[in-house]
């Protein structure tokens, strides 16, 4: 028997799941205030797409926007489009749009590079804040690229710093800060963990980091576009995030970098011409631009940035509170059905919606075989080694009946 029998809430969920029907899930779709958004996406018939946490789906308007960028702006406008179509302003313009999704102020976010490169930039800014502090602290279960980047920056800076790994969760972080807080330069964590989907309390953790005089760097890759964020209210110092997951920016979409205004004097490590105050003066002398633009390095990838901008425009039309409510409901329903119908699968994601992102991970010793069989049935999720199955519930286009049908497929496969 799975863990559903262990608590009253669990027992309730188990009975509720066993009395649900596909029709009752279809009724939830019918009443869904976000219903219209699904029609905005290209979703192949016969596919239940539960991998928007890895690569978001393609909005129709983004295909149209790409067509216009390629045919008109590039094909006809040629180099004139840097000005006529304001290609040159895209990193800041798209950054300001993402700022609205993550609760940042205008002028604090810029779209550039990949998340890994932006992490390198943000971390190198964070280490300038108090050069006497040696420790870079991170959750030991952070996404690998975050840890690789920290190690490589530390090596690059001559190994004067050290990466300290702590267990997941606010309590472990606070205990570490209580004992070694005065040595900590920066705490760098991913807000929603890429495997468990456990979500940090950003306000609580950031406040604890600030109390010891350190700065907070959050990776929002699994949060932005799936749940409400308020970097300003949480007084976050630095943040980065992916464009190709819930933001639906397309494969390899550029990432974004947030730097709170109070740090806009800091020097970035890859000073290139696009971060120059006047790039088109072609001056031999580097002079950093003011504001967030100084964190640009090279020429923006216009085509992929146009895709991201268009997809973010779509997302800005959706009420974020409704998206969060639906995302929690989809994940709750999935967990309840899995626990009731596939008790051999262990749910490793928190049951409590308030501390969870928008994906659910299940443990099975033959996870890759299970996922292959699901994909053969049209249910697309992904695997994380050694034994996890991961299912993302992007609230703009996943339906309640998709949850129902995915679990039915899972029952057959398992
Ligand atoms: C939390 C997190 N950070 C960073 C990355 C990698 O980002 P990029 O490929 O843009 O460097 C990922 C990719 O899945 C991720 O999940």
Short mmCIF file of C-alpha atoms in Angstrom, two decimals, residues 22 24 30 43 83 86 90 92 114 124 135 178 183 194 260 267 300 313 342 369 373 396:
data_model
loop_
_atom_site.label_atom_id
_atom_site.label_comp_id
_atom_site.label_asym_id
_atom_site.label_seq_id
_atom_site.Cartn_x
_atom_site.Cartn_y
_atom_site.Cartn_z
CA UNK A 22 -13.08 10.70 -16.88
CA UNK A 24 -15.75 14.44 -13.95
CA UNK A 30 -15.22 22.70 -19.22
CA UNK A 43 -0.26 20.25 -29.96
CA UNK A 83 16.62 49.65 -36.15
CA UNK A 86 14.05 47.26 -33.12
CA UNK A 90 14.99 43.05 -27.91
CA UNK A 92 15.88 44.80 -22.73
CA UNK A 114 22.13 30.63 -21.72
CA UNK A 124 30.70 36.75 -10.45
CA UNK A 135 31.80 30.76 0.65
CA UNK A 178 23.72 30.08 11.82
CA UNK A 183 31.86 33.56 5.79
CA UNK A 194 14.39 19.88 -11.07
CA UNK A 260 18.56 44.22 -8.61
CA UNK A 267 31.38 44.74 -13.39
CA UNK A 300 21.45 38.98 -29.46
CA UNK A 313 3.43 37.98 -24.70
CA UNK A 342 -0.46 2.64 -9.30
CA UNK A 369 11.32 1.35 -19.91
CA UNK A 373 6.20 2.56 -23.21
CA UNK A 396 -1.78 26.94 -20.13
#
